[in-house]
Amino acid sequence: MGLRTIRELGDEILRKKSKPVKEMTPRLSTLIDDMLETMYSAEGVGLAAPQVGVLKRIVVMDVSEGRDQPIVMINPEILETEGEQTGPEGCLSVPGKHAEVKRAQKVKVRALGRDMNPYELEGEDLLARCIQHETDHLEGVMYVDVRTGPLLDNAAEEEYEEEEDGTEEKAGS
Ligand code: NI
């Protein structure tokens, strides 16, 4: 187990398409453990393998309040989308920034778990947003490409929120 370095916007690897996982290996199992540890350590809600420099179709997420409900998606495929939501989105590969992004409100995804057994997952709101954000990473797409508003500085926003006594938090993935 160990923390991996998170690649940042401008790193070519983030722009490449990741390859499907054919079989679970000890190496990939360690990668998944490390990705979870890295995501929790960075206080993100999701992390995709290319963000730690590995071009494999692997995503980890946890949108729970208690940070105790990890989800592992291998070779995820979005099967259905429904509705629309627009809200602030951040990314661990674009530290200190966020922007408005329009996403589907609800998605249904099929993936393999870390045991390589297929499962389906339906998500709404933040989970739906996270699934779409992370599967985009596997295609080399970043939220800054699909954002619907300007790229904003979190620090400026936090200052504003303190003045307004706001408590909204920006989730990075
Ligand atoms: Ni991201």
PDB file of N, CA, C and O and ligand atoms in Angstrom, residues 51 91-92 133-134 137 173, ligand 1:
ATOM      1  N   GLN A  51      -5.082   9.154 -13.559  1.00  0.00           N
ATOM      2  CA  GLN A  51      -4.680  10.249 -12.671  1.00  0.00           C
ATOM      3  C   GLN A  51      -3.468   9.892 -11.827  1.00  0.00           C
ATOM      4  O   GLN A  51      -2.820  10.788 -11.276  1.00  0.00           O
ATOM      5  N   CYS A  91     -11.552  18.569  -9.508  1.00  0.00           N
ATOM      6  CA  CYS A  91     -10.801  17.377  -9.893  1.00  0.00           C
ATOM      7  C   CYS A  91      -9.460  17.404  -9.175  1.00  0.00           C
ATOM      8  O   CYS A  91      -8.827  18.454  -9.096  1.00  0.00           O
ATOM      9  N   LEU A  92      -9.050  16.260  -8.636  1.00  0.00           N
ATOM     10  CA  LEU A  92      -7.768  16.208  -7.918  1.00  0.00           C
ATOM     11  C   LEU A  92      -6.602  16.538  -8.844  1.00  0.00           C
ATOM     12  O   LEU A  92      -5.536  16.926  -8.377  1.00  0.00           O
ATOM     13  N   HIS A 133     -17.808  11.888 -14.455  1.00  0.00           N
ATOM     14  CA  HIS A 133     -16.502  12.555 -14.384  1.00  0.00           C
ATOM     15  C   HIS A 133     -15.369  11.522 -14.509  1.00  0.00           C
ATOM     16  O   HIS A 133     -14.419  11.712 -15.269  1.00  0.00           O
ATOM     17  N   GLU A 134     -15.504  10.417 -13.764  1.00  0.00           N
ATOM     18  CA  GLU A 134     -14.434   9.407 -13.741  1.00  0.00           C
ATOM     19  C   GLU A 134     -14.360   8.616 -15.052  1.00  0.00           C
ATOM     20  O   GLU A 134     -13.271   8.309 -15.531  1.00  0.00           O
ATOM     21  N   HIS A 137     -12.447  10.477 -17.544  1.00  0.00           N
ATOM     22  CA  HIS A 137     -10.983  10.384 -17.364  1.00  0.00           C
ATOM     23  C   HIS A 137     -10.415   9.213 -18.169  1.00  0.00           C
ATOM     24  O   HIS A 137      -9.298   9.290 -18.686  1.00  0.00           O
ATOM     25  N   SER A 173     -12.514  15.191  -7.784  1.00  0.00           N
ATOM     26  CA  SER A 173     -12.415  13.810  -8.225  1.00  0.00           C
ATOM     27  C   SER A 173     -11.521  13.762  -9.442  1.00  0.00           C
ATOM     28  O   SER A 173     -11.314  12.765 -10.015  1.00  0.00           O
TER      29      SER A 173
HETATM   30 NI    NI B   1     -11.048  14.204 -11.959  1.00  0.00          NI
END
